């Protein structure tokens, strides 16, 4: 906001007078009142512009009263208004006048729509910081009190969010009042208000004096944690984290733990879920000693809770919990007190539980070290890799790298390879996709021979998958493999198989050949591209299916930069011209595109431009294949550029 | 990837000579649709019976109630009630079959007994009965199996313990309906806490359970006068939470159905509390995403209110206009339906108050590109009563809708809509030919004026923006170059 307000505050009054008369408030207000919501919304979003035009004085005396009175608008307009007003202090004359913004925001904080109210509260919190302590007590605190005693729940709900911002800077007497108001909202008749109070309890506790926390916040916390509605009780669990952070170990034990223990065994699964969900925060807040005595047993219970939701939430926290245990005795503790429960969860009846566990279980290997991982965790990983639920398998696969660090890829691949091969043919395409994405890493670690023997056929099989995303990923995968294993390998193992597909009866397979060529040509270099790939592409220009033909055009455009002048001139150009006369509109279009790109290319090769850093042709911009190159790269023979381009993108 | 399909007439298209060889003719659909075979895996059931204890005493069948002398009847009754308070695990369908059967038989007998035998319900059995009911029905509902459960699309998750639960509900209902039932005795046990827990059960995904709950809550509302205000208040809390905090509650339709009959019984004049409920709860309830699930019941409640007190009409209609759906055409059709229901009962004096904003909205609906919305809006003109209201107020209504109708009649893509609009325009012509002619004549002028205004607006904002930039850059610029050229246009815009 400083950017907008800065100059205006200094010069507003002086600089404003000259123009103000030009913008009668009526005209601006007319805009804000326009019948069309969209126009009204546009005007509100430019409210700061209007205020700037009016100058600070008239903004205060004319614009704000108008805004306060027209609170009955569409929620969308009100939302924009609430947001704008949070940044308005400079436009009304700086901090001394910040209180002028309170009336419209007060009304906005009482409307029905939650989004608007929340935004108004946010803006009020922002503005509260700009008030002087005197103004805060004279204007802001009374507003909070009015909201807190409003007759509809909306205003009382909004009030809950404002206590913590005005408390620290209030005088002792006022502080007492503020606490009093907060107390009464915590036992409000309406559950909505109690929920709002419970959700702000932690935040409020943080700004209170320690004595008041113990004497006032703790009883409120205890009450809310045993509210008749579970939606209130579960919010108290969140507050528990903040409150425990403020108290000494003894006080936590005496004042917080009884309630927390009760929450961990609440009859409503939502409350227990919350405990599981906030477990790491709770663990940090209560410290290691209480964790060992109280939280670990509670956690064990949550891991075998009767509701799957709770178990899943707890399973998510396994790694963090273990990480945060004190180093001393950590391994034994995990092995004896946590691992037995994890073993149970691996064969849980619910897939969400298993999948939650699978997403973190791999992280334990770094905590437990190589030996434990091989002996205890690896069997669990293997079991999960064979799980019937694809999500579980997927989560294991996508986290393999953390285990990799601990036990090494050899060990990993030998024990996991059969499972991986099986997953490569998984019925869920997302699982297959995850495996494909993992392939370059595996290939790099395993070496060419091992790869050719075990995995190569998989990579080729993906090219004819029935899901496009898999074929696409398989194409990219080939490119990455070629980058790893080199062109010779490509020429011997990959390229022939790809090119054979050009004669496939299925046009989608034929197109895959083209896509592969697009991806591989750069990595394979000029020779292979010209001698092996280009003839196939050219041959396919006579395909019966238009889709294949226009992809031929696109491919020719793509591989153009890799080919030399002769090939372009004598082989590519005639075929493109032929395609340019095609009966199909799309083929024609893409052929034209390619023709102009190739023409550019030919011109450039004929007249090398020494100082150009980039192909300057407008058509070439569209061709993402032509990345920005280093100076001079363009001028030399194509071979140089091709070799360079083997570097990863 | 290009989605273009190969031309259907592939074989006839001449293949380019010189470019050979040509692959054999294609199958159009290259791949089998393996992925379509999509069996959604059912998650294993989760238990709703958190308090289920596995090692419990075995149930043994007790003598039948009808076989014991009257003196022993109540002693046996309370033993049977205790037996029915034992809970069984229904997720494991073969566990403890004998016990389940004993309890089922006992429940059946209780249902029979409380429904037909007079003199059974004496004071001492009340606490036992309520305890048995509470133990069975009150439970924390399990998490939904499907977090994005859509009541219209998805199969509900049925309560596994229904074989027992149904009998308990049936028993509860007959207990409440028994001629011997004494609310003055029962109110000690059926208290606010009991009602609160009963209301929480309305979130059950099982429609059979909600159906029972609906009838039961209705009876409770009828018999316990002291709980009425409390029930209404708690219902409105449920609605408010549903509207503003957590858009998930399965029993909204059922609760509204009960409320419909409650509203029906409100005494006149309506209390402020009730009016507030209409304006601050029922109207905002229209904004909820899943409106279609409970719209019929909601509209019924609203119309009930209006039939009680016509002065609320303006509030209601303005409220509906405020929450009018912006993107969801399905909801828009529902709103139009409800609006017609309201217009069916509107008093002419109330109609006058809202006719202009209302018909501007109707006109917007007519211009909707979704033909069902346009069609639904145009059906208003088939309604005799609405037509008579329009006729009486044609000097206001016609100008409000004419421009849009005229424009849409030329532009709408759907022929049915166009012909419907022609009918409406014809009706207008017959209604007031002179006004119609005037509006037709001024239509073009208005269009031009609109464009002019849009231009002026753009210039105004441009000027403001320039001014803002200058102000940001420094104080000098703005002072030296006042934006005089804006003045005439600004005043011109202000007048119109």
mmCIF file of C-alpha atoms in Angstrom, chain B residues 86-388:
data_model
loop_
_atom_site.group_PDB
_atom_site.id
_atom_site.type_symbol
_atom_site.label_atom_id
_atom_site.label_comp_id
_atom_site.label_asym_id
_atom_site.label_seq_id
_atom_site.Cartn_x
_atom_site.Cartn_y
_atom_site.Cartn_z
ATOM 1 C CA UNK B 86 -26.701 -54.681 23.699
ATOM 2 C CA UNK B 87 -24.929 -53.696 20.507
ATOM 3 C CA UNK B 88 -23.759 -56.003 17.745
ATOM 4 C CA UNK B 89 -21.158 -55.796 15.051
ATOM 5 C CA UNK B 90 -22.931 -55.710 11.708
ATOM 6 C CA UNK B 91 -19.796 -55.304 9.636
ATOM 7 C CA UNK B 92 -18.987 -58.856 10.395
ATOM 8 C CA UNK B 93 -22.212 -60.349 9.120
ATOM 9 C CA UNK B 94 -21.670 -63.803 10.551
ATOM 10 C CA UNK B 95 -20.596 -62.727 14.017
ATOM 11 C CA UNK B 96 -22.880 -63.597 16.877
ATOM 12 C CA UNK B 97 -25.830 -64.553 14.736
ATOM 13 C CA UNK B 98 -27.684 -66.011 17.660
ATOM 14 C CA UNK B 99 -27.397 -62.844 19.732
ATOM 15 C CA UNK B 100 -28.538 -60.738 16.817
ATOM 16 C CA UNK B 101 -31.546 -62.929 16.335
ATOM 17 C CA UNK B 102 -32.481 -62.738 20.005
ATOM 18 C CA UNK B 103 -32.281 -58.960 19.926
ATOM 19 C CA UNK B 104 -34.256 -58.788 16.700
ATOM 20 C CA UNK B 105 -36.996 -60.940 18.113
ATOM 21 C CA UNK B 106 -37.100 -58.885 21.292
ATOM 22 C CA UNK B 107 -37.294 -55.650 19.332
ATOM 23 C CA UNK B 108 -40.070 -57.025 17.182
ATOM 24 C CA UNK B 109 -41.978 -57.964 20.250
ATOM 25 C CA UNK B 110 -41.465 -54.540 21.780
ATOM 26 C CA UNK B 111 -42.712 -52.866 18.626
ATOM 27 C CA UNK B 112 -45.772 -55.083 18.673
ATOM 28 C CA UNK B 113 -46.382 -54.567 22.355
ATOM 29 C CA UNK B 114 -46.061 -50.788 22.511
ATOM 30 C CA UNK B 115 -48.257 -50.424 19.456
ATOM 31 C CA UNK B 116 -51.137 -52.592 20.512
ATOM 32 C CA UNK B 117 -51.176 -53.257 24.230
ATOM 33 C CA UNK B 118 -52.740 -50.624 26.419
ATOM 34 C CA UNK B 119 -51.390 -49.948 29.879
ATOM 35 C CA UNK B 120 -47.822 -50.904 29.129
ATOM 36 C CA UNK B 121 -46.387 -47.395 29.226
ATOM 37 C CA UNK B 122 -46.254 -46.656 32.909
ATOM 38 C CA UNK B 123 -43.915 -44.104 34.370
ATOM 39 C CA UNK B 124 -41.065 -46.420 35.494
ATOM 40 C CA UNK B 125 -40.464 -47.811 31.981
ATOM 41 C CA UNK B 126 -39.841 -44.394 30.412
ATOM 42 C CA UNK B 127 -36.189 -44.115 31.469
ATOM 43 C CA UNK B 128 -35.547 -47.686 30.306
ATOM 44 C CA UNK B 129 -37.162 -47.025 26.952
ATOM 45 C CA UNK B 130 -35.300 -43.799 26.342
ATOM 46 C CA UNK B 131 -32.040 -45.419 27.415
ATOM 47 C CA UNK B 132 -32.548 -48.302 25.010
ATOM 48 C CA UNK B 133 -33.355 -45.926 22.163
ATOM 49 C CA UNK B 134 -30.408 -43.645 22.930
ATOM 50 C CA UNK B 135 -27.910 -46.478 23.106
ATOM 51 C CA UNK B 136 -29.028 -47.754 19.730
ATOM 52 C CA UNK B 137 -29.540 -44.675 17.626
ATOM 53 C CA UNK B 138 -27.091 -42.130 19.005
ATOM 54 C CA UNK B 139 -23.699 -42.664 17.503
ATOM 55 C CA UNK B 140 -21.117 -40.621 15.705
ATOM 56 C CA UNK B 141 -21.913 -41.054 12.052
ATOM 57 C CA UNK B 142 -19.032 -42.627 10.146
ATOM 58 C CA UNK B 143 -17.068 -40.577 7.633
ATOM 59 C CA UNK B 144 -18.625 -40.661 4.216
ATOM 60 C CA UNK B 145 -17.094 -43.308 2.028
ATOM 61 C CA UNK B 146 -17.043 -40.915 -0.793
ATOM 62 C CA UNK B 147 -15.806 -37.476 0.199
ATOM 63 C CA UNK B 148 -17.422 -35.924 -2.854
ATOM 64 C CA UNK B 149 -20.683 -37.686 -2.243
ATOM 65 C CA UNK B 150 -23.262 -36.320 -4.605
ATOM 66 C CA UNK B 151 -26.751 -37.175 -3.392
ATOM 67 C CA UNK B 152 -28.074 -37.038 -6.942
ATOM 68 C CA UNK B 153 -25.461 -39.208 -8.568
ATOM 69 C CA UNK B 154 -24.009 -41.581 -6.031
ATOM 70 C CA UNK B 155 -25.416 -44.544 -4.230
ATOM 71 C CA UNK B 156 -25.803 -43.716 -0.556
ATOM 72 C CA UNK B 157 -23.833 -45.620 1.998
ATOM 73 C CA UNK B 158 -26.429 -47.685 3.796
ATOM 74 C CA UNK B 159 -26.314 -48.270 7.511
ATOM 75 C CA UNK B 160 -25.121 -51.839 8.111
ATOM 76 C CA UNK B 161 -26.962 -52.241 11.404
ATOM 77 C CA UNK B 162 -30.287 -51.338 9.797
ATOM 78 C CA UNK B 163 -31.982 -54.693 10.645
ATOM 79 C CA UNK B 164 -31.864 -53.652 14.299
ATOM 80 C CA UNK B 165 -31.873 -49.921 13.846
ATOM 81 C CA UNK B 166 -35.075 -49.944 11.853
ATOM 82 C CA UNK B 167 -36.892 -51.805 14.606
ATOM 83 C CA UNK B 168 -35.587 -49.368 17.203
ATOM 84 C CA UNK B 169 -36.857 -46.426 15.152
ATOM 85 C CA UNK B 170 -40.170 -48.173 14.596
ATOM 86 C CA UNK B 171 -40.439 -48.787 18.312
ATOM 87 C CA UNK B 172 -39.575 -45.151 19.072
ATOM 88 C CA UNK B 173 -42.231 -43.960 16.648
ATOM 89 C CA UNK B 174 -44.951 -46.202 18.068
ATOM 90 C CA UNK B 175 -43.915 -45.186 21.552
ATOM 91 C CA UNK B 176 -44.436 -41.519 20.644
ATOM 92 C CA UNK B 177 -47.710 -42.266 18.897
ATOM 93 C CA UNK B 178 -49.124 -44.541 21.565
ATOM 94 C CA UNK B 179 -52.351 -43.266 23.107
ATOM 95 C CA UNK B 180 -50.803 -43.972 26.516
ATOM 96 C CA UNK B 181 -47.791 -41.788 25.794
ATOM 97 C CA UNK B 182 -47.492 -38.935 28.297
ATOM 98 C CA UNK B 183 -45.290 -36.033 27.182
ATOM 99 C CA UNK B 184 -45.287 -34.661 30.709
ATOM 100 C CA UNK B 185 -43.468 -37.770 31.893
ATOM 101 C CA UNK B 186 -41.296 -38.198 28.801
ATOM 102 C CA UNK B 187 -40.020 -34.629 28.844
ATOM 103 C CA UNK B 188 -37.734 -35.500 31.733
ATOM 104 C CA UNK B 189 -35.830 -37.816 29.396
ATOM 105 C CA UNK B 190 -36.454 -36.310 25.998
ATOM 106 C CA UNK B 191 -34.597 -33.104 26.738
ATOM 107 C CA UNK B 192 -32.602 -30.561 24.754
ATOM 108 C CA UNK B 193 -29.516 -32.732 24.655
ATOM 109 C CA UNK B 194 -31.582 -35.619 23.330
ATOM 110 C CA UNK B 195 -33.026 -33.431 20.598
ATOM 111 C CA UNK B 196 -29.620 -32.109 19.647
ATOM 112 C CA UNK B 197 -28.297 -35.621 19.157
ATOM 113 C CA UNK B 198 -31.414 -36.543 17.214
ATOM 114 C CA UNK B 199 -30.822 -33.615 14.879
ATOM 115 C CA UNK B 200 -27.216 -34.627 14.323
ATOM 116 C CA UNK B 201 -28.432 -37.979 13.027
ATOM 117 C CA UNK B 202 -30.144 -36.213 10.124
ATOM 118 C CA UNK B 203 -26.722 -36.154 8.505
ATOM 119 C CA UNK B 204 -27.012 -39.910 7.982
ATOM 120 C CA UNK B 205 -26.365 -40.946 4.425
ATOM 121 C CA UNK B 206 -29.021 -43.647 4.665
ATOM 122 C CA UNK B 207 -32.318 -42.259 3.308
ATOM 123 C CA UNK B 208 -34.312 -44.878 5.233
ATOM 124 C CA UNK B 209 -32.933 -43.595 8.494
ATOM 125 C CA UNK B 210 -33.631 -39.974 7.585
ATOM 126 C CA UNK B 211 -37.188 -40.870 6.692
ATOM 127 C CA UNK B 212 -37.768 -42.287 10.173
ATOM 128 C CA UNK B 213 -36.016 -39.354 11.801
ATOM 129 C CA UNK B 214 -38.226 -36.944 9.934
ATOM 130 C CA UNK B 215 -41.426 -38.516 11.221
ATOM 131 C CA UNK B 216 -40.027 -38.856 14.711
ATOM 132 C CA UNK B 217 -38.820 -35.278 14.948
ATOM 133 C CA UNK B 218 -42.182 -34.119 13.698
ATOM 134 C CA UNK B 219 -43.936 -36.073 16.471
ATOM 135 C CA UNK B 220 -41.484 -34.763 19.061
ATOM 136 C CA UNK B 221 -42.139 -31.220 17.878
ATOM 137 C CA UNK B 222 -45.842 -31.862 18.122
ATOM 138 C CA UNK B 223 -45.848 -33.417 21.579
ATOM 139 C CA UNK B 224 -43.162 -31.487 23.462
ATOM 140 C CA UNK B 225 -44.231 -27.863 23.475
ATOM 141 C CA UNK B 226 -41.266 -26.895 25.623
ATOM 142 C CA UNK B 227 -38.806 -28.086 22.999
ATOM 143 C CA UNK B 228 -40.301 -26.316 20.006
ATOM 144 C CA UNK B 229 -38.289 -23.119 20.164
ATOM 145 C CA UNK B 230 -35.166 -25.121 20.822
ATOM 146 C CA UNK B 231 -35.757 -27.385 17.829
ATOM 147 C CA UNK B 232 -36.311 -24.412 15.552
ATOM 148 C CA UNK B 233 -33.165 -22.736 16.816
ATOM 149 C CA UNK B 234 -31.020 -25.831 16.377
ATOM 150 C CA UNK B 235 -32.417 -26.380 12.890
ATOM 151 C CA UNK B 236 -31.444 -22.885 11.928
ATOM 152 C CA UNK B 237 -27.940 -23.496 13.319
ATOM 153 C CA UNK B 238 -27.671 -26.555 11.123
ATOM 154 C CA UNK B 239 -28.813 -24.553 8.106
ATOM 155 C CA UNK B 240 -26.454 -21.675 8.816
ATOM 156 C CA UNK B 241 -23.507 -23.981 9.207
ATOM 157 C CA UNK B 242 -24.539 -25.677 5.994
ATOM 158 C CA UNK B 243 -24.763 -22.359 4.154
ATOM 159 C CA UNK B 244 -21.716 -20.568 5.480
ATOM 160 C CA UNK B 245 -19.259 -23.103 6.841
ATOM 161 C CA UNK B 246 -19.528 -26.652 5.647
ATOM 162 C CA UNK B 247 -21.617 -27.470 2.610
ATOM 163 C CA UNK B 248 -22.351 -30.966 3.620
ATOM 164 C CA UNK B 249 -25.397 -32.222 5.464
ATOM 165 C CA UNK B 250 -27.525 -35.038 4.171
ATOM 166 C CA UNK B 251 -30.770 -34.233 5.948
ATOM 167 C CA UNK B 252 -31.491 -30.689 4.740
ATOM 168 C CA UNK B 253 -34.484 -31.753 2.647
ATOM 169 C CA UNK B 254 -36.009 -33.695 5.536
ATOM 170 C CA UNK B 255 -35.523 -30.840 7.998
ATOM 171 C CA UNK B 256 -37.117 -28.428 5.536
ATOM 172 C CA UNK B 257 -40.042 -30.747 5.079
ATOM 173 C CA UNK B 258 -40.684 -30.711 8.806
ATOM 174 C CA UNK B 259 -40.276 -26.958 8.870
ATOM 175 C CA UNK B 260 -42.779 -26.640 6.057
ATOM 176 C CA UNK B 261 -45.424 -28.146 8.236
ATOM 177 C CA UNK B 262 -44.252 -26.151 11.251
ATOM 178 C CA UNK B 263 -44.508 -22.891 9.311
ATOM 179 C CA UNK B 264 -47.951 -23.943 8.216
ATOM 180 C CA UNK B 265 -48.972 -23.924 11.849
ATOM 181 C CA UNK B 266 -47.496 -20.551 12.810
ATOM 182 C CA UNK B 267 -49.949 -18.217 14.474
ATOM 183 C CA UNK B 268 -50.584 -14.771 13.031
ATOM 184 C CA UNK B 269 -49.157 -12.202 13.222
ATOM 185 C CA UNK B 270 -45.812 -13.848 12.641
ATOM 186 C CA UNK B 271 -43.224 -13.376 15.358
ATOM 187 C CA UNK B 272 -40.074 -11.452 14.465
ATOM 188 C CA UNK B 273 -38.086 -14.613 15.140
ATOM 189 C CA UNK B 274 -39.931 -16.425 12.366
ATOM 190 C CA UNK B 275 -39.551 -13.584 9.886
ATOM 191 C CA UNK B 276 -35.882 -13.445 10.658
ATOM 192 C CA UNK B 277 -35.634 -17.171 9.999
ATOM 193 C CA UNK B 278 -37.140 -16.632 6.562
ATOM 194 C CA UNK B 279 -34.914 -13.742 5.611
ATOM 195 C CA UNK B 280 -31.645 -14.799 7.173
ATOM 196 C CA UNK B 281 -31.773 -18.556 6.850
ATOM 197 C CA UNK B 282 -34.234 -19.750 4.212
ATOM 198 C CA UNK B 283 -33.370 -17.148 1.595
ATOM 199 C CA UNK B 284 -29.577 -17.570 1.892
ATOM 200 C CA UNK B 285 -30.164 -21.314 1.688
ATOM 201 C CA UNK B 286 -30.858 -20.704 -1.995
ATOM 202 C CA UNK B 287 -27.206 -19.921 -2.563
ATOM 203 C CA UNK B 288 -25.994 -23.397 -1.697
ATOM 204 C CA UNK B 289 -24.409 -25.482 -4.423
ATOM 205 C CA UNK B 290 -26.514 -28.586 -3.852
ATOM 206 C CA UNK B 291 -29.794 -26.649 -3.999
ATOM 207 C CA UNK B 292 -31.398 -29.177 -6.319
ATOM 208 C CA UNK B 293 -31.497 -31.764 -3.547
ATOM 209 C CA UNK B 294 -33.854 -29.771 -1.352
ATOM 210 C CA UNK B 295 -35.251 -27.041 -3.567
ATOM 211 C CA UNK B 296 -38.808 -28.372 -3.668
ATOM 212 C CA UNK B 297 -39.030 -28.397 0.119
ATOM 213 C CA UNK B 298 -37.362 -25.012 0.388
ATOM 214 C CA UNK B 299 -39.705 -23.405 -2.119
ATOM 215 C CA UNK B 300 -42.639 -24.895 -0.227
ATOM 216 C CA UNK B 301 -41.427 -23.282 3.010
ATOM 217 C CA UNK B 302 -41.014 -19.918 1.312
ATOM 218 C CA UNK B 303 -44.448 -19.992 -0.246
ATOM 219 C CA UNK B 304 -45.945 -21.045 3.082
ATOM 220 C CA UNK B 305 -44.474 -17.936 4.641
ATOM 221 C CA UNK B 306 -45.873 -15.718 1.925
ATOM 222 C CA UNK B 307 -49.303 -17.203 2.238
ATOM 223 C CA UNK B 308 -49.166 -16.405 5.937
ATOM 224 C CA UNK B 309 -47.921 -12.868 5.523
ATOM 225 C CA UNK B 310 -47.976 -11.203 2.130
ATOM 226 C CA UNK B 311 -45.927 -8.237 3.330
ATOM 227 C CA UNK B 312 -42.844 -10.464 3.298
ATOM 228 C CA UNK B 313 -43.036 -10.796 -0.483
ATOM 229 C CA UNK B 314 -40.790 -7.871 -1.273
ATOM 230 C CA UNK B 315 -38.086 -9.139 1.068
ATOM 231 C CA UNK B 316 -38.228 -12.613 -0.380
ATOM 232 C CA UNK B 317 -38.138 -11.570 -4.007
ATOM 233 C CA UNK B 318 -35.306 -9.104 -3.469
ATOM 234 C CA UNK B 319 -33.469 -11.845 -1.607
ATOM 235 C CA UNK B 320 -33.889 -14.292 -4.461
ATOM 236 C CA UNK B 321 -32.726 -11.664 -6.923
ATOM 237 C CA UNK B 322 -29.664 -11.113 -4.779
ATOM 238 C CA UNK B 323 -28.778 -14.800 -4.799
ATOM 239 C CA UNK B 324 -29.756 -15.323 -8.437
ATOM 240 C CA UNK B 325 -27.402 -17.934 -9.930
ATOM 241 C CA UNK B 326 -24.773 -16.425 -12.172
ATOM 242 C CA UNK B 327 -23.335 -19.494 -13.835
ATOM 243 C CA UNK B 328 -25.421 -22.511 -12.902
ATOM 244 C CA UNK B 329 -28.247 -22.765 -15.396
ATOM 245 C CA UNK B 330 -29.811 -25.729 -13.633
ATOM 246 C CA UNK B 331 -30.229 -23.606 -10.518
ATOM 247 C CA UNK B 332 -31.493 -20.728 -12.591
ATOM 248 C CA UNK B 333 -34.342 -22.883 -13.846
ATOM 249 C CA UNK B 334 -35.160 -23.768 -10.236
ATOM 250 C CA UNK B 335 -35.176 -20.109 -9.244
ATOM 251 C CA UNK B 336 -37.537 -19.332 -12.100
ATOM 252 C CA UNK B 337 -39.814 -22.136 -10.983
ATOM 253 C CA UNK B 338 -39.878 -20.843 -7.434
ATOM 254 C CA UNK B 339 -40.449 -17.312 -8.652
ATOM 255 C CA UNK B 340 -43.505 -18.457 -10.565
ATOM 256 C CA UNK B 341 -44.791 -20.222 -7.465
ATOM 257 C CA UNK B 342 -44.395 -16.971 -5.569
ATOM 258 C CA UNK B 343 -46.036 -14.940 -8.298
ATOM 259 C CA UNK B 344 -48.963 -17.342 -8.195
ATOM 260 C CA UNK B 345 -49.754 -16.172 -4.686
ATOM 261 C CA UNK B 346 -48.512 -12.574 -4.879
ATOM 262 C CA UNK B 347 -50.825 -9.727 -4.040
ATOM 263 C CA UNK B 348 -51.047 -7.003 -6.694
ATOM 264 C CA UNK B 349 -49.949 -4.398 -4.157
ATOM 265 C CA UNK B 350 -46.764 -6.388 -3.525
ATOM 266 C CA UNK B 351 -46.177 -6.997 -7.209
ATOM 267 C CA UNK B 352 -45.949 -3.278 -7.833
ATOM 268 C CA UNK B 353 -43.068 -3.024 -5.380
ATOM 269 C CA UNK B 354 -40.797 -5.519 -7.071
ATOM 270 C CA UNK B 355 -41.951 -5.580 -10.687
ATOM 271 C CA UNK B 356 -39.064 -3.607 -12.100
ATOM 272 C CA UNK B 357 -36.049 -5.477 -10.658
ATOM 273 C CA UNK B 358 -37.918 -8.747 -11.081
ATOM 274 C CA UNK B 359 -38.675 -8.307 -14.747
ATOM 275 C CA UNK B 360 -35.204 -7.036 -15.495
ATOM 276 C CA UNK B 361 -33.983 -10.369 -14.150
ATOM 277 C CA UNK B 362 -36.591 -12.258 -16.132
ATOM 278 C CA UNK B 363 -35.404 -10.431 -19.217
ATOM 279 C CA UNK B 364 -31.833 -11.428 -18.481
ATOM 280 C CA UNK B 365 -33.014 -15.036 -18.231
ATOM 281 C CA UNK B 366 -34.788 -14.770 -21.563
ATOM 282 C CA UNK B 367 -31.518 -13.713 -23.110
ATOM 283 C CA UNK B 368 -29.677 -16.666 -21.617
ATOM 284 C CA UNK B 369 -27.888 -18.723 -24.245
ATOM 285 C CA UNK B 370 -29.095 -21.815 -22.410
ATOM 286 C CA UNK B 371 -32.449 -22.421 -24.010
ATOM 287 C CA UNK B 372 -33.979 -24.147 -20.986
ATOM 288 C CA UNK B 373 -33.472 -21.020 -18.921
ATOM 289 C CA UNK B 374 -34.869 -18.808 -21.645
ATOM 290 C CA UNK B 375 -37.787 -21.156 -22.162
ATOM 291 C CA UNK B 376 -38.599 -21.359 -18.457
ATOM 292 C CA UNK B 377 -38.605 -17.580 -18.212
ATOM 293 C CA UNK B 378 -40.836 -17.236 -21.250
ATOM 294 C CA UNK B 379 -43.349 -19.671 -19.743
ATOM 295 C CA UNK B 380 -44.225 -16.903 -17.294
ATOM 296 C CA UNK B 381 -46.312 -15.444 -20.086
ATOM 297 C CA UNK B 382 -48.394 -18.616 -20.226
ATOM 298 C CA UNK B 383 -49.535 -18.015 -16.674
ATOM 299 C CA UNK B 384 -52.905 -16.245 -16.672
ATOM 300 C CA UNK B 385 -52.406 -14.584 -13.317
ATOM 301 C CA UNK B 386 -48.929 -13.307 -14.108
ATOM 302 C CA UNK B 387 -50.197 -12.095 -17.452
ATOM 303 C CA UNK B 388 -52.935 -10.126 -15.755
#
